[in-house]
mmCIF file of C-alpha atoms in Angstrom:
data_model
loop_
_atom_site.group_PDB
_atom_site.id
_atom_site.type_symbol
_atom_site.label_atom_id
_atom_site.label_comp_id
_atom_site.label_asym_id
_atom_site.label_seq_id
_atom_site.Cartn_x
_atom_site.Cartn_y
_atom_site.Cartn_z
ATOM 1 C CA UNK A 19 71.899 -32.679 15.643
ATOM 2 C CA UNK A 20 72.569 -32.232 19.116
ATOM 3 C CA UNK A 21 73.255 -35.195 21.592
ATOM 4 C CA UNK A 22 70.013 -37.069 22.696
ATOM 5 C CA UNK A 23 69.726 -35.624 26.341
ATOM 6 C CA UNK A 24 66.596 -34.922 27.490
ATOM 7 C CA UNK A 25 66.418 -30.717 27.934
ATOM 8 C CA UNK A 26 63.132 -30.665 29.494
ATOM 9 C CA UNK A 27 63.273 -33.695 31.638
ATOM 10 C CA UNK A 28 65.310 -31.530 34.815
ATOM 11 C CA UNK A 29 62.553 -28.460 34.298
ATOM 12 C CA UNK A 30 59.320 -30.783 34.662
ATOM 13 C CA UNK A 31 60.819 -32.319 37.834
ATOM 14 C CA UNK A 32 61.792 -28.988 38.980
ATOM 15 C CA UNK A 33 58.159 -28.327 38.560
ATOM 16 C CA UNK A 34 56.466 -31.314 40.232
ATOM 17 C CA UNK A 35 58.894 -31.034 43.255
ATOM 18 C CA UNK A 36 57.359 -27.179 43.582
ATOM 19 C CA UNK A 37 54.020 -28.591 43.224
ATOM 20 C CA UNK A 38 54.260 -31.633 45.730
ATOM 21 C CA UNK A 39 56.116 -28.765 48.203
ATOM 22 C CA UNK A 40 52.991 -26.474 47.766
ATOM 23 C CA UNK A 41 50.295 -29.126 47.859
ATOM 24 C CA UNK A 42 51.704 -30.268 50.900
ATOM 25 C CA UNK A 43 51.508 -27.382 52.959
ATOM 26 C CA UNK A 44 48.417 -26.488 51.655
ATOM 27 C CA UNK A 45 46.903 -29.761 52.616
ATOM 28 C CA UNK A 46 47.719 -29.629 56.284
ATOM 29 C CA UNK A 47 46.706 -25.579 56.623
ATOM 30 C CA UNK A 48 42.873 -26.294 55.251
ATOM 31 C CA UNK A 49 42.961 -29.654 57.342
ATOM 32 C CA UNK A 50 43.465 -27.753 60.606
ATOM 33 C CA UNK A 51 40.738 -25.028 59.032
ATOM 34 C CA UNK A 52 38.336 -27.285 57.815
ATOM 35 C CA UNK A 53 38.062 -28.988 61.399
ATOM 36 C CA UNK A 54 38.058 -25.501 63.477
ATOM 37 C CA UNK A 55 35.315 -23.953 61.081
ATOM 38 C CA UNK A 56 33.439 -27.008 59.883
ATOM 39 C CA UNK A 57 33.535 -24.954 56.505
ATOM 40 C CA UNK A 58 31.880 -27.105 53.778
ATOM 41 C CA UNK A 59 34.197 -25.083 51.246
ATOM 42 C CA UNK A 60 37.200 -25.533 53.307
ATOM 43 C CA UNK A 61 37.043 -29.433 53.987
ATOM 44 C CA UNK A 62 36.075 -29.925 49.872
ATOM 45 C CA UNK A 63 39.397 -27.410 49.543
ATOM 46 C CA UNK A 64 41.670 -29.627 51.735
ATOM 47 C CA UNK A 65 40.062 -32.953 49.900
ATOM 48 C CA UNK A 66 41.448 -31.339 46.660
ATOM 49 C CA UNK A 67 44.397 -30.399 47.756
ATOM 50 C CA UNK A 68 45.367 -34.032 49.629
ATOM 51 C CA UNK A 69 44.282 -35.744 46.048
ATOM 52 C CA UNK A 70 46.720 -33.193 44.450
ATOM 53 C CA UNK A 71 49.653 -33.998 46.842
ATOM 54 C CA UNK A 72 48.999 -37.645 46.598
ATOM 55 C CA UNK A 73 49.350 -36.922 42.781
ATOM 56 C CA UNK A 74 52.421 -35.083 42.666
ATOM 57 C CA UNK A 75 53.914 -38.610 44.045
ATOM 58 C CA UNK A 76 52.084 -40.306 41.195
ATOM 59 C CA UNK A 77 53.448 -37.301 38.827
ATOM 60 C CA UNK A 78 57.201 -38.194 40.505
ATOM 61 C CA UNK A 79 57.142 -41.779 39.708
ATOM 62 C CA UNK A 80 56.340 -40.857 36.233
ATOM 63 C CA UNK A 81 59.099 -38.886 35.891
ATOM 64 C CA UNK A 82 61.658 -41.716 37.303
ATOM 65 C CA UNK A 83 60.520 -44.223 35.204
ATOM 66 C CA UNK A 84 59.056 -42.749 32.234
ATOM 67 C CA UNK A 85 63.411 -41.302 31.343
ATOM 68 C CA UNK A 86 64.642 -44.813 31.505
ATOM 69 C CA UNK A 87 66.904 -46.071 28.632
ATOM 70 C CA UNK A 88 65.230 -48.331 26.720
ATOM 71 C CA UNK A 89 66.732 -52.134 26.782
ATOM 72 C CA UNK A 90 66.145 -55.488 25.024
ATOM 73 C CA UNK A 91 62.862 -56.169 26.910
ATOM 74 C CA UNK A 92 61.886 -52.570 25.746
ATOM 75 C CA UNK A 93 63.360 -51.853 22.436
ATOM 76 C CA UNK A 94 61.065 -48.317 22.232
ATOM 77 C CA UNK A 95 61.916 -47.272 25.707
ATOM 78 C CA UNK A 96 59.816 -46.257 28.738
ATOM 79 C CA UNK A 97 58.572 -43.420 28.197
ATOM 80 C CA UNK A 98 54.574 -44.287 28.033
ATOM 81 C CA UNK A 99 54.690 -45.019 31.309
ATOM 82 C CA UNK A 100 54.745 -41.747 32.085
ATOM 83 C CA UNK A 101 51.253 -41.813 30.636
ATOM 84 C CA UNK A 102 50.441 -44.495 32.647
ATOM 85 C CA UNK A 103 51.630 -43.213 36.294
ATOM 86 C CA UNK A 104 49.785 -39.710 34.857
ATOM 87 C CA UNK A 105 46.447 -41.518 34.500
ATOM 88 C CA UNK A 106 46.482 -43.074 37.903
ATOM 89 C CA UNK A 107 47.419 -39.125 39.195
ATOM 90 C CA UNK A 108 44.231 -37.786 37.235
ATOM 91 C CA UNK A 109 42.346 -40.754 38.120
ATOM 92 C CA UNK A 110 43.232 -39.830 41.850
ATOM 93 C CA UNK A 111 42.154 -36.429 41.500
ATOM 94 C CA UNK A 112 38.983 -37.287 40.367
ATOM 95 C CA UNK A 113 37.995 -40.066 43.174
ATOM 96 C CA UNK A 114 39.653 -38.202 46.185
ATOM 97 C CA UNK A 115 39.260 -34.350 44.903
ATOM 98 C CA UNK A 116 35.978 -34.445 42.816
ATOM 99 C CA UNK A 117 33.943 -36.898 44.346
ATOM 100 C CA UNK A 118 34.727 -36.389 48.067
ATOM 101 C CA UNK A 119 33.775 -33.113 47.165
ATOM 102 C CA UNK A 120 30.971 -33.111 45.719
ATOM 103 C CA UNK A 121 29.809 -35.786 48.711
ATOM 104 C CA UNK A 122 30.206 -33.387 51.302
ATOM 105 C CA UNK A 123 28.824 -30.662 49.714
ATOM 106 C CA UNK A 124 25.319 -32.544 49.293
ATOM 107 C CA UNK A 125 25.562 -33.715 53.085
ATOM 108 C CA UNK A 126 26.081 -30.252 54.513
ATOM 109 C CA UNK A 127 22.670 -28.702 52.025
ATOM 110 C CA UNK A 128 20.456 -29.006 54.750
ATOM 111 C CA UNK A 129 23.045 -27.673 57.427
ATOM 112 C CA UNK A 130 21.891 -24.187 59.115
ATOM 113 C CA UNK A 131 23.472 -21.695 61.414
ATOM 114 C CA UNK A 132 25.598 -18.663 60.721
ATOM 115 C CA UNK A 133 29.664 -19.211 60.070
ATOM 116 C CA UNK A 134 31.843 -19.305 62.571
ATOM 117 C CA UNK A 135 35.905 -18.333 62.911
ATOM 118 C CA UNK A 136 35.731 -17.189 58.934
ATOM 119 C CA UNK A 137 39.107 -15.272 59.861
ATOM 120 C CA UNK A 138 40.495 -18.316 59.859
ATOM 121 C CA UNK A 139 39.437 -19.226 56.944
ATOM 122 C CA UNK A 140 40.478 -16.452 55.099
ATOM 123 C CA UNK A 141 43.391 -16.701 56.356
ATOM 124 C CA UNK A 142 44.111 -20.320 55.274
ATOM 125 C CA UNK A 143 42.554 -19.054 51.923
ATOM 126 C CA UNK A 144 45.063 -16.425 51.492
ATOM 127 C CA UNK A 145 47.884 -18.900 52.364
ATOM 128 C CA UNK A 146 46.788 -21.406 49.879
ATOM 129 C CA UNK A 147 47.019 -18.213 47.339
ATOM 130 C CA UNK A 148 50.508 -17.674 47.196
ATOM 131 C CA UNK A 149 51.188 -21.087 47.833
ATOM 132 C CA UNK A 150 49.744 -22.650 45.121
ATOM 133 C CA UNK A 151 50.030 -19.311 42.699
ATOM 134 C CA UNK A 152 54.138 -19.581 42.804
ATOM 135 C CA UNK A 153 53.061 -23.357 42.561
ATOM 136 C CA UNK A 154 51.322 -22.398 39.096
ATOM 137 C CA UNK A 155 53.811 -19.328 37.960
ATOM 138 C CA UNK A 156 56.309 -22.382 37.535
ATOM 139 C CA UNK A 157 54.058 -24.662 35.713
ATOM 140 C CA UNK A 158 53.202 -21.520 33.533
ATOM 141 C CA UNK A 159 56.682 -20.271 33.244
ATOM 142 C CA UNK A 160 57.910 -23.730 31.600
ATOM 143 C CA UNK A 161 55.099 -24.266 29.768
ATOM 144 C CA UNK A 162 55.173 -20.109 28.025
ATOM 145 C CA UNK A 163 58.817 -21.429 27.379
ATOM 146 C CA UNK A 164 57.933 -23.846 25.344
ATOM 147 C CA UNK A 165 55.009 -22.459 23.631
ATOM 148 C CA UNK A 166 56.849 -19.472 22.528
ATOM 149 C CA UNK A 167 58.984 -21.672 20.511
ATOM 150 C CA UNK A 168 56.620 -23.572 18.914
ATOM 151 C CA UNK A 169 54.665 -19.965 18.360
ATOM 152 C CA UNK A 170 51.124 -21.051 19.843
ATOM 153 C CA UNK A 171 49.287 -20.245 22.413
ATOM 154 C CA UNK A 172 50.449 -21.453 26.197
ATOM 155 C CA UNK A 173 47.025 -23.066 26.641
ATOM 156 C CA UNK A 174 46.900 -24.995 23.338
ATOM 157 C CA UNK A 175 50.554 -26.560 24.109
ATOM 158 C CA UNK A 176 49.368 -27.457 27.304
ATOM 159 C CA UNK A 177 46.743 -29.301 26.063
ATOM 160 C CA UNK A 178 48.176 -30.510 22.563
ATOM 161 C CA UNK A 179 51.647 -30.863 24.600
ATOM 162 C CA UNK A 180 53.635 -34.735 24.755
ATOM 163 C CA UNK A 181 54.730 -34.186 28.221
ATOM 164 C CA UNK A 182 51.855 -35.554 30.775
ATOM 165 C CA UNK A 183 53.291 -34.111 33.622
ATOM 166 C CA UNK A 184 53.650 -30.333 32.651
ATOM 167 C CA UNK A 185 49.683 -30.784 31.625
ATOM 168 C CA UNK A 186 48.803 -32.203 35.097
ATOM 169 C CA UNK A 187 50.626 -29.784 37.449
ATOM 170 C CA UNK A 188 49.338 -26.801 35.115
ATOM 171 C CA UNK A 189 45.844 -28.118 34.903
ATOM 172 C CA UNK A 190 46.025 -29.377 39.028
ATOM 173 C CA UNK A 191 47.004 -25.661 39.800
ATOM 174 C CA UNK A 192 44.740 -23.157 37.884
ATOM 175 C CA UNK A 193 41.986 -25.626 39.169
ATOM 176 C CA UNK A 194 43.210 -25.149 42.594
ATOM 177 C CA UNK A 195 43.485 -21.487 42.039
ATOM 178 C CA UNK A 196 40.389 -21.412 40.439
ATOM 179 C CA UNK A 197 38.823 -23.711 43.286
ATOM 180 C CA UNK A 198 40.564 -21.422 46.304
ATOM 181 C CA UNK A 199 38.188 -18.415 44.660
ATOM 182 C CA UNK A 200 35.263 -20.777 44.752
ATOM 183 C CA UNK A 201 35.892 -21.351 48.649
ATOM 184 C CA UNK A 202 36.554 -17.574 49.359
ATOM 185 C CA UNK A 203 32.931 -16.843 47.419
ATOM 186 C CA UNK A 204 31.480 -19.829 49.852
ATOM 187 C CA UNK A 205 32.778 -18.498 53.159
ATOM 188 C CA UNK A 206 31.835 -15.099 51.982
ATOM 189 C CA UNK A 207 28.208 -15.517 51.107
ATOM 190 C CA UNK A 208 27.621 -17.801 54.158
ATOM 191 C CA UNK A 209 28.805 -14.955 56.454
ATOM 192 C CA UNK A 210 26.827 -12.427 54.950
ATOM 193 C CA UNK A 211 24.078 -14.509 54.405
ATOM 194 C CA UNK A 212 24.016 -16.813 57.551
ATOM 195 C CA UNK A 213 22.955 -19.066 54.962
ATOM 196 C CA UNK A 214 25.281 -22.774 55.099
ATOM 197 C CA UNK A 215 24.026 -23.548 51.534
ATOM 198 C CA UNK A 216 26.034 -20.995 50.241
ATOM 199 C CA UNK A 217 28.892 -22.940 51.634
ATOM 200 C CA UNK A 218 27.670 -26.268 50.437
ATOM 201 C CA UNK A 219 27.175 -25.014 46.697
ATOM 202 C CA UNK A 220 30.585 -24.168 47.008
ATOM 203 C CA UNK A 221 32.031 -27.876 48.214
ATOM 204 C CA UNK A 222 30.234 -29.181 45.393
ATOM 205 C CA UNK A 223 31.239 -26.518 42.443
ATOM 206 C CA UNK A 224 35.022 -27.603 43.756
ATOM 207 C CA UNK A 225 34.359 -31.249 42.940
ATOM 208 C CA UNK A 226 32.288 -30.371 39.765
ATOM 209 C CA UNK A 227 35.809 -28.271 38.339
ATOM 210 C CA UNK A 228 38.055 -30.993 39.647
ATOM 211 C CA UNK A 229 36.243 -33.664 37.931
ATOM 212 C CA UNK A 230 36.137 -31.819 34.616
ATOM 213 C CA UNK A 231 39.765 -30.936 35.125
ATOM 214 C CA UNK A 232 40.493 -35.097 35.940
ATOM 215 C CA UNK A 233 38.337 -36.588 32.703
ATOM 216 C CA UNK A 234 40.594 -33.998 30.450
ATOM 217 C CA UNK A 235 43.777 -35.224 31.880
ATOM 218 C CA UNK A 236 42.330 -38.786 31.751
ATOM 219 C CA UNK A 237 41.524 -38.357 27.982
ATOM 220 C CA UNK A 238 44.585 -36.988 26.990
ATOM 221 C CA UNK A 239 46.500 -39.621 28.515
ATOM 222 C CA UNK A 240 44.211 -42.496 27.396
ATOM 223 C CA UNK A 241 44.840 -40.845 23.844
ATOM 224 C CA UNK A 242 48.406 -40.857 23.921
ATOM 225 C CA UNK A 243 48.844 -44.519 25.183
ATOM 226 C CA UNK A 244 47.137 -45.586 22.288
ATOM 227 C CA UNK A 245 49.082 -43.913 20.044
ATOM 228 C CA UNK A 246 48.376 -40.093 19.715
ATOM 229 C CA UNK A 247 47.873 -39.246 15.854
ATOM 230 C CA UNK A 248 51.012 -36.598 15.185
ATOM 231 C CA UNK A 249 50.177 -33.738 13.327
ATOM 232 C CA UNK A 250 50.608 -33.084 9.598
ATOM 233 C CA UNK A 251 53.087 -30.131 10.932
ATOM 234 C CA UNK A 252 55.236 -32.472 12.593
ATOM 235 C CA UNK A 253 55.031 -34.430 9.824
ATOM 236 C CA UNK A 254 56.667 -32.424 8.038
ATOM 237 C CA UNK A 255 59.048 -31.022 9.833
ATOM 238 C CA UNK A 256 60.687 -34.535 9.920
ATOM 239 C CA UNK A 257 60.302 -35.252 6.503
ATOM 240 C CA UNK A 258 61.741 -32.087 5.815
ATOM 241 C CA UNK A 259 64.727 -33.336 8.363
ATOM 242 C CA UNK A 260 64.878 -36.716 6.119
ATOM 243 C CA UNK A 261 65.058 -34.710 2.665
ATOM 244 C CA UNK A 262 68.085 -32.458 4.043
ATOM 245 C CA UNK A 263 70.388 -35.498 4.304
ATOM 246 C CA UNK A 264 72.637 -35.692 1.247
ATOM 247 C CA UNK A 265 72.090 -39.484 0.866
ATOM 248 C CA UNK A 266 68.154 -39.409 0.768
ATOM 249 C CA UNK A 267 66.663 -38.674 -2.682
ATOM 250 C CA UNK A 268 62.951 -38.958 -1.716
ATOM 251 C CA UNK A 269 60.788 -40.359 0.586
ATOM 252 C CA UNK A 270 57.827 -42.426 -0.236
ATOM 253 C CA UNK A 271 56.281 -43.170 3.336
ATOM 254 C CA UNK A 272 56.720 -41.503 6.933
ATOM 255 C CA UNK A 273 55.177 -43.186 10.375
ATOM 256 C CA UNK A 274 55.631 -41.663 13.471
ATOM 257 C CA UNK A 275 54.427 -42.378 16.740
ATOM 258 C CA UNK A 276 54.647 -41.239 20.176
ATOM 259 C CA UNK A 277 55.978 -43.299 22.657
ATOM 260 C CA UNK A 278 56.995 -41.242 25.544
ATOM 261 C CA UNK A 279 56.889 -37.211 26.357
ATOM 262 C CA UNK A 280 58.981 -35.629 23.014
ATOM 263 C CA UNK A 281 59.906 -39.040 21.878
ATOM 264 C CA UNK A 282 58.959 -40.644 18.672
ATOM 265 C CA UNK A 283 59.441 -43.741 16.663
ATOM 266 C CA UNK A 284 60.268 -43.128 13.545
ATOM 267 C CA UNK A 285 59.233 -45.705 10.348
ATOM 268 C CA UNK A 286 60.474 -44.295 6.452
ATOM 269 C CA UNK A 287 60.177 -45.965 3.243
ATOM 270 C CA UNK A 288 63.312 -44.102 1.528
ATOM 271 C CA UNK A 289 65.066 -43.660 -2.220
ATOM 272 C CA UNK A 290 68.493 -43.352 -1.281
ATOM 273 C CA UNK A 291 70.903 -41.282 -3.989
ATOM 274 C CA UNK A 292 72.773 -43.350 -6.386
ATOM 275 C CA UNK A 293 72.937 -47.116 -7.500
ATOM 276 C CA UNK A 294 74.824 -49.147 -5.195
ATOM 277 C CA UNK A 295 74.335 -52.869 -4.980
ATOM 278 C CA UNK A 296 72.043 -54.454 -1.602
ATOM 279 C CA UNK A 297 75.388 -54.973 0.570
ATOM 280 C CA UNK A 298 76.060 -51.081 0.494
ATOM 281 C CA UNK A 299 72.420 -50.019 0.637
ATOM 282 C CA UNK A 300 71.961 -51.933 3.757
ATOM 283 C CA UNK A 301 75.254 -49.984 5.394
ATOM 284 C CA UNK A 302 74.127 -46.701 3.840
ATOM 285 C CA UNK A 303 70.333 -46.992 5.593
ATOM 286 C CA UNK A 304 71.970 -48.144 8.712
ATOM 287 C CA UNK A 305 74.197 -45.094 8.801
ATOM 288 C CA UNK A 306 70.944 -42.777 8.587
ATOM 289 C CA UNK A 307 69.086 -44.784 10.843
ATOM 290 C CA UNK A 308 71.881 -43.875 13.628
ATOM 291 C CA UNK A 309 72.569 -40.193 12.702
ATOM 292 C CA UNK A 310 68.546 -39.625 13.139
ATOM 293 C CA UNK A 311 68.717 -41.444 16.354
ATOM 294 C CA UNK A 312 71.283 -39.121 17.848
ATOM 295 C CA UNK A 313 68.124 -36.668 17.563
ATOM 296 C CA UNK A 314 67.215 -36.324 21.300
ATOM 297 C CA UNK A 315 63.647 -36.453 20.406
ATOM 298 C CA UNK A 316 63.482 -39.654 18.271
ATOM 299 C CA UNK A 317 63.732 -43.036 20.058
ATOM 300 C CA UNK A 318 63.897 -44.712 17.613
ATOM 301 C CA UNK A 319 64.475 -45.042 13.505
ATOM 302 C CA UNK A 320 63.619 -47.806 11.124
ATOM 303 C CA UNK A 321 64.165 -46.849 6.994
ATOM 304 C CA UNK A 322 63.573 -49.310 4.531
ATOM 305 C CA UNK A 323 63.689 -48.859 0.386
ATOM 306 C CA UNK A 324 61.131 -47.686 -1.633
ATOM 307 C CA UNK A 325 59.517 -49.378 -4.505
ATOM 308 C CA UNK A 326 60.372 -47.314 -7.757
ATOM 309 C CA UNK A 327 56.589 -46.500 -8.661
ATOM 310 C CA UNK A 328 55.696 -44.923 -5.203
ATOM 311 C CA UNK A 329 55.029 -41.416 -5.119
ATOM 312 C CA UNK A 330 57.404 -39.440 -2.981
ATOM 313 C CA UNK A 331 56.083 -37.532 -0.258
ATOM 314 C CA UNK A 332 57.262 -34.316 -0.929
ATOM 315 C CA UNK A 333 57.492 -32.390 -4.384
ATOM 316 C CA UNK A 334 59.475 -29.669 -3.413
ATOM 317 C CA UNK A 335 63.338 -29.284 -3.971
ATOM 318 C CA UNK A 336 65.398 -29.464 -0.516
ATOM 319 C CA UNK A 337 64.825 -26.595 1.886
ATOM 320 C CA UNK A 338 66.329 -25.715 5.351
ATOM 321 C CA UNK A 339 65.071 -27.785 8.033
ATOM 322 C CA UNK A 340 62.955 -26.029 10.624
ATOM 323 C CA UNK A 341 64.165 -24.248 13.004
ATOM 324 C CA UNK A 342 62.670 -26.132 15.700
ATOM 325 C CA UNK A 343 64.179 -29.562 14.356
ATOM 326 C CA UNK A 344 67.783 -28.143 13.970
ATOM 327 C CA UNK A 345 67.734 -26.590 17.386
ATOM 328 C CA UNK A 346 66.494 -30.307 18.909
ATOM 329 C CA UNK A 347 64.801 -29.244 21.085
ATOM 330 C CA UNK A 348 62.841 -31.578 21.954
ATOM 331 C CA UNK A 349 59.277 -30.411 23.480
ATOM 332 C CA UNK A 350 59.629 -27.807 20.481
ATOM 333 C CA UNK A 351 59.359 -30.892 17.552
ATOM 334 C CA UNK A 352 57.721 -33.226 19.946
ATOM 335 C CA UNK A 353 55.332 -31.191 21.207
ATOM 336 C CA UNK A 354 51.927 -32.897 21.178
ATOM 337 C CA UNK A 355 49.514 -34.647 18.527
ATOM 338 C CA UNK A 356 47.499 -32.015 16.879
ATOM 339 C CA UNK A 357 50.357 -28.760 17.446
ATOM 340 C CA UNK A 358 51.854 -26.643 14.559
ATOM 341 C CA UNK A 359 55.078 -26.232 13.817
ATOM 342 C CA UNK A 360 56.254 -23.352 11.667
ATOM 343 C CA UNK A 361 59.206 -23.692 9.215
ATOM 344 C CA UNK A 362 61.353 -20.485 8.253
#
């Protein structure tokens, strides 16, 4: 097993810091165009993209904290708070993105008159574009990374994935993407139109996507800080990891639980090989305990004995372990609650 260092921890900061950089200059550039045009679209485009730089700070925080060692006052580490610092980020999104929004676009439904300085807009439109598209090609480019590994689909490992932060900035930026079409179609139709409704619908079909976008990212986060059910693939995968160690005949119960992005804690009732008396048992468990703690993506590892009349787990003889656990890498075995992993 490799040393427990965190692989993906320098990549998902890498991609926040992209996202915060983007968001940022976004903001300002439909600020200034939202004010000049008086654009409906525009002003719900620069509310969504202030909530998602506001966010990104959240998202940053999460980051910090969330990869601190665990210590006596938090024997399982800190890594939910990166579920915590996420939820305030989604729960930002939806107050100052999707509700602003939507708010301004019902205001401006009775507003008349053809639009005015749309070049501008576009312009700003474009901007945003690239902007928030190299924004996204790095959220997608870690997230295919992983997903290819774990063989499923990107979208699936985004949403099944342990790591709150890749979900966000992917989800924050194919809304935004999604959203800066919305605003184009908005402008667009008003200008051919001379009808400001057409602008209006599209304020408030920005805040309807960002406040689907938010109660998904709130859900999944809410989900994991209660303890996010691990999937029978995972499962596996460690028990399969437990049965490949020479000193483990059979194991009779497996717990695991997420407590921080690709970070478990482990819980094993175990039959350990031979007879020994208590006082060499005891050694003998501890000695597992620490070698599966060396795993980078288990925080922790408790193994106690089993009773002789419980049914082991698994039936089959000793196999390879998957490639995905003897690689360790973490966001591969860690991945998310309901993901697959496949064995060779």
């Amino acid at each position: 097993m490799p040393e427990p260092e965190k692989q993906d921890r320098p990549e998902s900061l890498l991609t926040v810091v992209i996202a915060f950089a983007a968001n940022l200059l976004v903001a300002v550039a439909k600020t200034i165009a939202s004010v000049l045009t008086g654009s409906a679209s525009m002003t719900a485009e620069a509310a969504h993209s202030w909530a998602d730089t506001g966010n990104e700070v959240f998202l940053l925080v999460a980051e910090r904290r969330g990869a601190k060692q665990r210590d006596t006052k938090h024997p399982l580490g800190y890594g939910r708070e990166t579920y915590i610092w996420s939820m305030f980020a989604a729960f930002g999104l939806f107050t100052a993105g999707a509700v602003v929004s939507i708010w301004h676009g019902i205001t401006e439904l009775g507003e008349t008159g053809p639009a005015e300085d749309v070049v501008l807009n576009y312009v700003v439109l474009g901007i945003a574009f690239v902007l928030e598209g190299t924004s996204f090609v790095q959220a997608y480019r870690q997230a295919h990374g992983a997903a290819t590994k774990r063989r499923v689909p990107v979208l699936r490992h985004v949403l099944q994935s342990s790591n709150p932060t890749l979900r966000a900035v992917f989800a924050e930026d194919a809304a935004a993407l999604v959203g800066l079409v919305i605003a184009f179609l908005g402008v667009l139709l008003h200008q051919l139109t001379g009808l400001a409704v057409f602008d209006a619908v599209g304020s408030i079909a920005v805040g309807i996507l960002l406040g689907v976008v938010a109660i998904v990212l709130i859900e999944r986060n809410r989900r994991f800080l209660l303890g996010e059910a691990t999937s029978p693939e995972l499962e596996d995968a460690v028990l399969t990891e437990l049965l490949r160690r020479d000193e483990v005949e059979r194991v009779t119960y497996l717990h695991l639980e997420f407590v921080g992005p690709s970070r478990v804690f482990l819980v094993a009732a175990v039959d350990l090989e031979g007879n020994e008396d208590e006082e060499h048992v005891a050694v003998r468990l501890r000695r597992v305990e620490a070698s599966l703690e060396t795993s980078q993506y288990i925080e922790e590892a408790i193994l106690t004995l089993s009773l002789p009349g419980d049914a082991s787990l698994a039936g089959r003889n000793r196999g390879p372990a998957p490639a995905t656990v003897r690689d360790g890498t973490a966001e591969d075995v860690a991945a998310g609650g309901a993901g697959t992993l496949r064995t060779e």
